[in-house]
């Protein structure tokens, strides 16, 4: 019985407040084993980088795609993630017969059959490989964006809502790669919450006021 050509698919960057969302699709080569494949979240950054190079060298095919901040704000983060995964599958140089997707839903209109697997990045090696490529590609992009927007620490937190990132937002407000559709960023564009005089407040008061606002909003709103 001939096995189907399967590509693993996963995304990286659904939760951050800034930057694009990335996705990867990978067709592994059964004849070229890659030891240590696992969910990218449980690997150290150094180990992810080593494995990413091996995946690129030993896989039959791989592709990495993304959806922009503008697409995230226009479509919502879930639909933008689906779009990035669809782009990755379509960009493969070898057409897959099946796509194994991490999660509980599949992108629409894929050029092949698709199956979704909850915790697939920890259960199936093709999806683990895709998670590693998506994560390392996005991390590299956030390090590059740090050079353009050095005041936020994107090279360290990669856009996630860490205390350091929230403090930078309270101090300086968002930049153009922040996701306006996410509550901690959107409040800056609601005129009743942040007036023009906010920028003129002492830095400590700006940061304190922003923290209080975010804590109050977190109790009222679901997370993106």
PDB file of C-alpha atoms in Angstrom:
ATOM      1  CA  UNK A   1       0.000   0.000   0.000  1.00  0.00           C
ATOM      2  CA  UNK A   2       1.425   3.387  -1.030  1.00  0.00           C
ATOM      3  CA  UNK A   3       1.336   5.956   1.749  1.00  0.00           C
ATOM      4  CA  UNK A   4      -0.118   9.386   1.040  1.00  0.00           C
ATOM      5  CA  UNK A   5       2.242  12.330   0.710  1.00  0.00           C
ATOM      6  CA  UNK A   6       1.513  14.234   3.915  1.00  0.00           C
ATOM      7  CA  UNK A   7       2.538  17.754   4.806  1.00  0.00           C
ATOM      8  CA  UNK A   8       2.456  18.993   8.380  1.00  0.00           C
ATOM      9  CA  UNK A   9       1.167  22.530   8.901  1.00  0.00           C
ATOM     10  CA  UNK A  10       1.380  24.851  11.882  1.00  0.00           C
ATOM     11  CA  UNK A  11       1.409  28.549  12.688  1.00  0.00           C
ATOM     12  CA  UNK A  12       3.320  30.813  15.060  1.00  0.00           C
ATOM     13  CA  UNK A  13       2.328  34.186  16.417  1.00  0.00           C
ATOM     14  CA  UNK A  14      -1.401  34.127  17.114  1.00  0.00           C
ATOM     15  CA  UNK A  15      -1.039  35.562  20.611  1.00  0.00           C
ATOM     16  CA  UNK A  16       1.400  38.498  20.316  1.00  0.00           C
ATOM     17  CA  UNK A  17       0.328  42.134  20.271  1.00  0.00           C
ATOM     18  CA  UNK A  18       2.617  42.968  17.347  1.00  0.00           C
ATOM     19  CA  UNK A  19       4.011  41.591  14.121  1.00  0.00           C
ATOM     20  CA  UNK A  20       2.734  39.202  11.448  1.00  0.00           C
ATOM     21  CA  UNK A  21       1.533  35.656  11.996  1.00  0.00           C
ATOM     22  CA  UNK A  22       3.649  32.963  10.318  1.00  0.00           C
ATOM     23  CA  UNK A  23       2.892  29.451   9.100  1.00  0.00           C
ATOM     24  CA  UNK A  24       4.922  26.598   7.649  1.00  0.00           C
ATOM     25  CA  UNK A  25       4.194  23.420   5.717  1.00  0.00           C
ATOM     26  CA  UNK A  26       6.654  20.520   5.650  1.00  0.00           C
ATOM     27  CA  UNK A  27       6.834  17.192   3.828  1.00  0.00           C
ATOM     28  CA  UNK A  28       9.357  15.045   5.673  1.00  0.00           C
ATOM     29  CA  UNK A  29      11.531  12.476   3.919  1.00  0.00           C
ATOM     30  CA  UNK A  30      11.141   9.020   5.548  1.00  0.00           C
ATOM     31  CA  UNK A  31      14.617   8.132   4.342  1.00  0.00           C
ATOM     32  CA  UNK A  32      16.279  11.078   6.114  1.00  0.00           C
ATOM     33  CA  UNK A  33      15.431  10.942   9.795  1.00  0.00           C
ATOM     34  CA  UNK A  34      15.527  14.058  11.962  1.00  0.00           C
ATOM     35  CA  UNK A  35      15.944  13.279  15.644  1.00  0.00           C
ATOM     36  CA  UNK A  36      14.461  15.500  18.316  1.00  0.00           C
ATOM     37  CA  UNK A  37      11.413  16.861  16.502  1.00  0.00           C
ATOM     38  CA  UNK A  38       8.901  18.210  19.023  1.00  0.00           C
ATOM     39  CA  UNK A  39       6.470  21.022  19.617  1.00  0.00           C
ATOM     40  CA  UNK A  40       8.526  24.182  19.121  1.00  0.00           C
ATOM     41  CA  UNK A  41       7.254  25.618  22.428  1.00  0.00           C
ATOM     42  CA  UNK A  42       9.114  22.983  24.475  1.00  0.00           C
ATOM     43  CA  UNK A  43      12.442  23.504  22.684  1.00  0.00           C
ATOM     44  CA  UNK A  44      15.091  26.069  23.514  1.00  0.00           C
ATOM     45  CA  UNK A  45      15.703  28.781  20.902  1.00  0.00           C
ATOM     46  CA  UNK A  46      19.117  27.288  20.159  1.00  0.00           C
ATOM     47  CA  UNK A  47      17.676  23.812  19.617  1.00  0.00           C
ATOM     48  CA  UNK A  48      14.931  25.185  17.381  1.00  0.00           C
ATOM     49  CA  UNK A  49      17.511  26.850  15.159  1.00  0.00           C
ATOM     50  CA  UNK A  50      19.535  23.629  14.801  1.00  0.00           C
ATOM     51  CA  UNK A  51      16.434  21.614  13.976  1.00  0.00           C
ATOM     52  CA  UNK A  52      15.156  24.236  11.545  1.00  0.00           C
ATOM     53  CA  UNK A  53      18.317  23.897   9.464  1.00  0.00           C
ATOM     54  CA  UNK A  54      18.047  20.107   9.473  1.00  0.00           C
ATOM     55  CA  UNK A  55      14.399  20.270   8.419  1.00  0.00           C
ATOM     56  CA  UNK A  56      15.276  22.542   5.519  1.00  0.00           C
ATOM     57  CA  UNK A  57      18.163  20.277   4.441  1.00  0.00           C
ATOM     58  CA  UNK A  58      16.446  16.898   4.831  1.00  0.00           C
ATOM     59  CA  UNK A  59      12.776  17.431   4.029  1.00  0.00           C
ATOM     60  CA  UNK A  60      11.272  16.650   0.651  1.00  0.00           C
ATOM     61  CA  UNK A  61       9.679  20.092   0.567  1.00  0.00           C
ATOM     62  CA  UNK A  62       8.933  22.991   2.885  1.00  0.00           C
ATOM     63  CA  UNK A  63       7.384  26.427   2.615  1.00  0.00           C
ATOM     64  CA  UNK A  64       7.023  29.350   5.022  1.00  0.00           C
ATOM     65  CA  UNK A  65       4.369  32.047   4.626  1.00  0.00           C
ATOM     66  CA  UNK A  66       2.775  34.797   6.669  1.00  0.00           C
ATOM     67  CA  UNK A  67      -0.173  37.129   7.027  1.00  0.00           C
ATOM     68  CA  UNK A  68       0.526  40.788   7.691  1.00  0.00           C
ATOM     69  CA  UNK A  69      -0.555  42.982  10.587  1.00  0.00           C
ATOM     70  CA  UNK A  70      -2.957  44.707   8.198  1.00  0.00           C
ATOM     71  CA  UNK A  71      -4.524  41.354   7.309  1.00  0.00           C
ATOM     72  CA  UNK A  72      -4.773  40.404  10.984  1.00  0.00           C
ATOM     73  CA  UNK A  73      -6.643  43.627  11.762  1.00  0.00           C
ATOM     74  CA  UNK A  74      -8.896  43.304   8.722  1.00  0.00           C
ATOM     75  CA  UNK A  75      -9.734  39.596   8.936  1.00  0.00           C
ATOM     76  CA  UNK A  76      -9.152  38.829  12.678  1.00  0.00           C
ATOM     77  CA  UNK A  77      -6.272  36.740  14.002  1.00  0.00           C
ATOM     78  CA  UNK A  78      -7.939  33.353  13.472  1.00  0.00           C
ATOM     79  CA  UNK A  79      -8.731  33.991   9.805  1.00  0.00           C
ATOM     80  CA  UNK A  80      -5.282  35.494   9.233  1.00  0.00           C
ATOM     81  CA  UNK A  81      -3.705  32.349  10.719  1.00  0.00           C
ATOM     82  CA  UNK A  82      -5.795  30.190   8.401  1.00  0.00           C
ATOM     83  CA  UNK A  83      -4.697  32.351   5.463  1.00  0.00           C
ATOM     84  CA  UNK A  84      -1.016  32.006   6.366  1.00  0.00           C
ATOM     85  CA  UNK A  85      -1.361  28.215   6.585  1.00  0.00           C
ATOM     86  CA  UNK A  86      -3.173  28.060   3.257  1.00  0.00           C
ATOM     87  CA  UNK A  87      -0.398  30.098   1.643  1.00  0.00           C
ATOM     88  CA  UNK A  88       2.247  27.764   3.065  1.00  0.00           C
ATOM     89  CA  UNK A  89       0.554  24.644   1.686  1.00  0.00           C
ATOM     90  CA  UNK A  90       0.068  26.264  -1.724  1.00  0.00           C
ATOM     91  CA  UNK A  91       3.726  27.315  -1.825  1.00  0.00           C
ATOM     92  CA  UNK A  92       5.099  23.781  -1.470  1.00  0.00           C
ATOM     93  CA  UNK A  93       7.149  22.661  -4.436  1.00  0.00           C
ATOM     94  CA  UNK A  94       5.755  19.136  -4.121  1.00  0.00           C
ATOM     95  CA  UNK A  95       1.929  18.873  -4.086  1.00  0.00           C
ATOM     96  CA  UNK A  96       0.789  17.026  -0.938  1.00  0.00           C
ATOM     97  CA  UNK A  97      -2.082  14.548  -0.932  1.00  0.00           C
ATOM     98  CA  UNK A  98      -3.019  15.371   2.655  1.00  0.00           C
ATOM     99  CA  UNK A  99      -2.369  18.290   4.992  1.00  0.00           C
ATOM    100  CA  UNK A 100      -2.216  17.613   8.723  1.00  0.00           C
ATOM    101  CA  UNK A 101      -3.100  20.814  10.565  1.00  0.00           C
ATOM    102  CA  UNK A 102      -2.313  21.604  14.184  1.00  0.00           C
ATOM    103  CA  UNK A 103      -5.515  22.606  15.996  1.00  0.00           C
ATOM    104  CA  UNK A 104      -9.188  21.817  15.624  1.00  0.00           C
ATOM    105  CA  UNK A 105      -9.951  23.515  12.294  1.00  0.00           C
ATOM    106  CA  UNK A 106      -8.518  23.463   8.792  1.00  0.00           C
ATOM    107  CA  UNK A 107      -8.060  26.318   6.339  1.00  0.00           C
ATOM    108  CA  UNK A 108     -10.653  26.403   3.613  1.00  0.00           C
ATOM    109  CA  UNK A 109     -10.015  25.628  -0.045  1.00  0.00           C
ATOM    110  CA  UNK A 110      -6.723  23.803   0.376  1.00  0.00           C
ATOM    111  CA  UNK A 111      -5.439  22.055  -2.762  1.00  0.00           C
ATOM    112  CA  UNK A 112      -5.577  18.667  -0.973  1.00  0.00           C
ATOM    113  CA  UNK A 113      -7.432  16.749   1.711  1.00  0.00           C
ATOM    114  CA  UNK A 114      -6.964  18.170   5.208  1.00  0.00           C
ATOM    115  CA  UNK A 115      -7.208  16.837   8.747  1.00  0.00           C
ATOM    116  CA  UNK A 116      -6.953  18.786  11.994  1.00  0.00           C
ATOM    117  CA  UNK A 117      -5.290  17.383  15.118  1.00  0.00           C
ATOM    118  CA  UNK A 118      -5.485  18.987  18.544  1.00  0.00           C
ATOM    119  CA  UNK A 119      -1.945  19.087  19.988  1.00  0.00           C
ATOM    120  CA  UNK A 120      -0.732  17.836  16.632  1.00  0.00           C
ATOM    121  CA  UNK A 121       2.578  19.659  17.054  1.00  0.00           C
ATOM    122  CA  UNK A 122       3.363  17.333  19.969  1.00  0.00           C
ATOM    123  CA  UNK A 123       1.914  14.169  18.380  1.00  0.00           C
ATOM    124  CA  UNK A 124       3.039  14.082  14.756  1.00  0.00           C
ATOM    125  CA  UNK A 125       6.522  14.774  13.420  1.00  0.00           C
ATOM    126  CA  UNK A 126       5.448  16.577  10.215  1.00  0.00           C
ATOM    127  CA  UNK A 127       3.463  19.075  12.293  1.00  0.00           C
ATOM    128  CA  UNK A 128       6.318  19.391  14.802  1.00  0.00           C
ATOM    129  CA  UNK A 129       8.644  20.250  11.928  1.00  0.00           C
ATOM    130  CA  UNK A 130       6.208  22.862  10.650  1.00  0.00           C
ATOM    131  CA  UNK A 131       5.893  24.405  14.104  1.00  0.00           C
ATOM    132  CA  UNK A 132       9.678  24.739  14.335  1.00  0.00           C
ATOM    133  CA  UNK A 133      10.000  26.416  10.934  1.00  0.00           C
ATOM    134  CA  UNK A 134       7.119  28.808  11.607  1.00  0.00           C
ATOM    135  CA  UNK A 135       8.474  29.760  15.029  1.00  0.00           C
ATOM    136  CA  UNK A 136      12.074  30.324  13.935  1.00  0.00           C
ATOM    137  CA  UNK A 137      10.984  32.338  10.890  1.00  0.00           C
ATOM    138  CA  UNK A 138       8.738  34.582  12.946  1.00  0.00           C
ATOM    139  CA  UNK A 139      11.376  35.077  15.640  1.00  0.00           C
ATOM    140  CA  UNK A 140      13.855  36.148  12.954  1.00  0.00           C
ATOM    141  CA  UNK A 141      11.320  38.637  11.582  1.00  0.00           C
ATOM    142  CA  UNK A 142      10.707  40.107  15.036  1.00  0.00           C
ATOM    143  CA  UNK A 143      14.453  40.527  15.574  1.00  0.00           C
ATOM    144  CA  UNK A 144      14.628  42.389  12.261  1.00  0.00           C
ATOM    145  CA  UNK A 145      11.661  44.569  13.239  1.00  0.00           C
ATOM    146  CA  UNK A 146      13.455  45.401  16.487  1.00  0.00           C
ATOM    147  CA  UNK A 147      16.082  47.194  14.421  1.00  0.00           C
ATOM    148  CA  UNK A 148      13.347  49.437  12.958  1.00  0.00           C
ATOM    149  CA  UNK A 149      11.442  49.907  16.218  1.00  0.00           C
ATOM    150  CA  UNK A 150      14.079  49.590  18.966  1.00  0.00           C
ATOM    151  CA  UNK A 151      12.019  51.024  21.824  1.00  0.00           C
ATOM    152  CA  UNK A 152       9.820  47.989  22.451  1.00  0.00           C
ATOM    153  CA  UNK A 153      12.162  45.025  22.942  1.00  0.00           C
ATOM    154  CA  UNK A 154      10.781  42.963  20.073  1.00  0.00           C
ATOM    155  CA  UNK A 155      14.048  41.010  19.902  1.00  0.00           C
ATOM    156  CA  UNK A 156      13.391  39.714  23.419  1.00  0.00           C
ATOM    157  CA  UNK A 157       9.634  39.146  23.782  1.00  0.00           C
ATOM    158  CA  UNK A 158       8.797  38.794  20.047  1.00  0.00           C
ATOM    159  CA  UNK A 159       5.670  40.931  20.464  1.00  0.00           C
ATOM    160  CA  UNK A 160       4.050  39.013  23.309  1.00  0.00           C
ATOM    161  CA  UNK A 161       2.366  40.893  26.149  1.00  0.00           C
ATOM    162  CA  UNK A 162       5.221  40.667  28.642  1.00  0.00           C
ATOM    163  CA  UNK A 163       5.502  43.213  31.479  1.00  0.00           C
ATOM    164  CA  UNK A 164       8.383  44.847  29.594  1.00  0.00           C
ATOM    165  CA  UNK A 165       6.332  45.152  26.417  1.00  0.00           C
ATOM    166  CA  UNK A 166       3.328  46.593  28.262  1.00  0.00           C
ATOM    167  CA  UNK A 167       5.593  49.076  30.027  1.00  0.00           C
ATOM    168  CA  UNK A 168       6.986  50.207  26.668  1.00  0.00           C
ATOM    169  CA  UNK A 169       3.445  50.641  25.352  1.00  0.00           C
ATOM    170  CA  UNK A 170       2.475  52.672  28.389  1.00  0.00           C
ATOM    171  CA  UNK A 171       5.535  54.829  27.924  1.00  0.00           C
ATOM    172  CA  UNK A 172       5.471  55.415  24.163  1.00  0.00           C
ATOM    173  CA  UNK A 173       2.196  54.065  22.778  1.00  0.00           C
ATOM    174  CA  UNK A 174       1.996  51.637  19.827  1.00  0.00           C
ATOM    175  CA  UNK A 175       3.933  51.686  16.574  1.00  0.00           C
ATOM    176  CA  UNK A 176       2.761  50.691  13.106  1.00  0.00           C
ATOM    177  CA  UNK A 177       3.428  46.960  13.565  1.00  0.00           C
ATOM    178  CA  UNK A 178       1.151  46.681  16.606  1.00  0.00           C
ATOM    179  CA  UNK A 179      -2.187  44.926  16.018  1.00  0.00           C
ATOM    180  CA  UNK A 180      -4.955  47.494  16.437  1.00  0.00           C
ATOM    181  CA  UNK A 181      -7.610  44.776  16.643  1.00  0.00           C
ATOM    182  CA  UNK A 182      -6.105  43.506  19.926  1.00  0.00           C
ATOM    183  CA  UNK A 183      -7.558  45.200  23.011  1.00  0.00           C
ATOM    184  CA  UNK A 184      -4.271  46.394  24.629  1.00  0.00           C
ATOM    185  CA  UNK A 185      -3.465  48.205  21.367  1.00  0.00           C
ATOM    186  CA  UNK A 186      -6.969  49.228  20.333  1.00  0.00           C
ATOM    187  CA  UNK A 187      -7.464  51.304  23.467  1.00  0.00           C
ATOM    188  CA  UNK A 188      -4.977  53.826  22.127  1.00  0.00           C
ATOM    189  CA  UNK A 189      -7.311  54.528  19.220  1.00  0.00           C
ATOM    190  CA  UNK A 190     -10.473  54.950  21.312  1.00  0.00           C
ATOM    191  CA  UNK A 191     -10.641  58.664  21.896  1.00  0.00           C
ATOM    192  CA  UNK A 192     -12.570  58.386  25.138  1.00  0.00           C
ATOM    193  CA  UNK A 193      -9.800  56.296  26.704  1.00  0.00           C
ATOM    194  CA  UNK A 194      -6.632  57.998  25.480  1.00  0.00           C
ATOM    195  CA  UNK A 195      -6.929  61.693  24.836  1.00  0.00           C
ATOM    196  CA  UNK A 196      -4.262  63.881  23.265  1.00  0.00           C
ATOM    197  CA  UNK A 197      -3.134  65.053  26.680  1.00  0.00           C
ATOM    198  CA  UNK A 198      -2.034  61.489  27.599  1.00  0.00           C
ATOM    199  CA  UNK A 199       1.245  62.032  25.738  1.00  0.00           C
ATOM    200  CA  UNK A 200       1.924  65.064  27.889  1.00  0.00           C
ATOM    201  CA  UNK A 201       1.648  63.221  31.200  1.00  0.00           C
ATOM    202  CA  UNK A 202       4.786  62.252  33.131  1.00  0.00           C
ATOM    203  CA  UNK A 203       6.080  58.861  32.039  1.00  0.00           C
ATOM    204  CA  UNK A 204       5.328  57.139  35.351  1.00  0.00           C
ATOM    205  CA  UNK A 205       1.698  58.285  35.210  1.00  0.00           C
ATOM    206  CA  UNK A 206       1.318  57.110  31.600  1.00  0.00           C
ATOM    207  CA  UNK A 207       2.614  53.647  32.467  1.00  0.00           C
ATOM    208  CA  UNK A 208       0.524  53.383  35.639  1.00  0.00           C
ATOM    209  CA  UNK A 209      -2.657  54.509  33.889  1.00  0.00           C
ATOM    210  CA  UNK A 210      -2.124  52.076  31.023  1.00  0.00           C
ATOM    211  CA  UNK A 211      -1.533  49.139  33.372  1.00  0.00           C
ATOM    212  CA  UNK A 212      -4.763  49.869  35.243  1.00  0.00           C
ATOM    213  CA  UNK A 213      -6.678  50.111  31.995  1.00  0.00           C
ATOM    214  CA  UNK A 214      -5.321  46.795  30.706  1.00  0.00           C
ATOM    215  CA  UNK A 215      -6.039  44.986  33.967  1.00  0.00           C
ATOM    216  CA  UNK A 216      -9.589  46.297  33.945  1.00  0.00           C
ATOM    217  CA  UNK A 217     -10.039  45.278  30.312  1.00  0.00           C
ATOM    218  CA  UNK A 218      -8.600  41.786  30.901  1.00  0.00           C
ATOM    219  CA  UNK A 219     -11.331  41.108  33.409  1.00  0.00           C
ATOM    220  CA  UNK A 220     -14.034  42.154  30.953  1.00  0.00           C
ATOM    221  CA  UNK A 221     -12.829  40.832  27.588  1.00  0.00           C
ATOM    222  CA  UNK A 222     -11.790  37.425  26.217  1.00  0.00           C
ATOM    223  CA  UNK A 223      -8.202  37.080  24.987  1.00  0.00           C
ATOM    224  CA  UNK A 224      -7.397  37.212  21.265  1.00  0.00           C
TER     225      UNK A 224
END
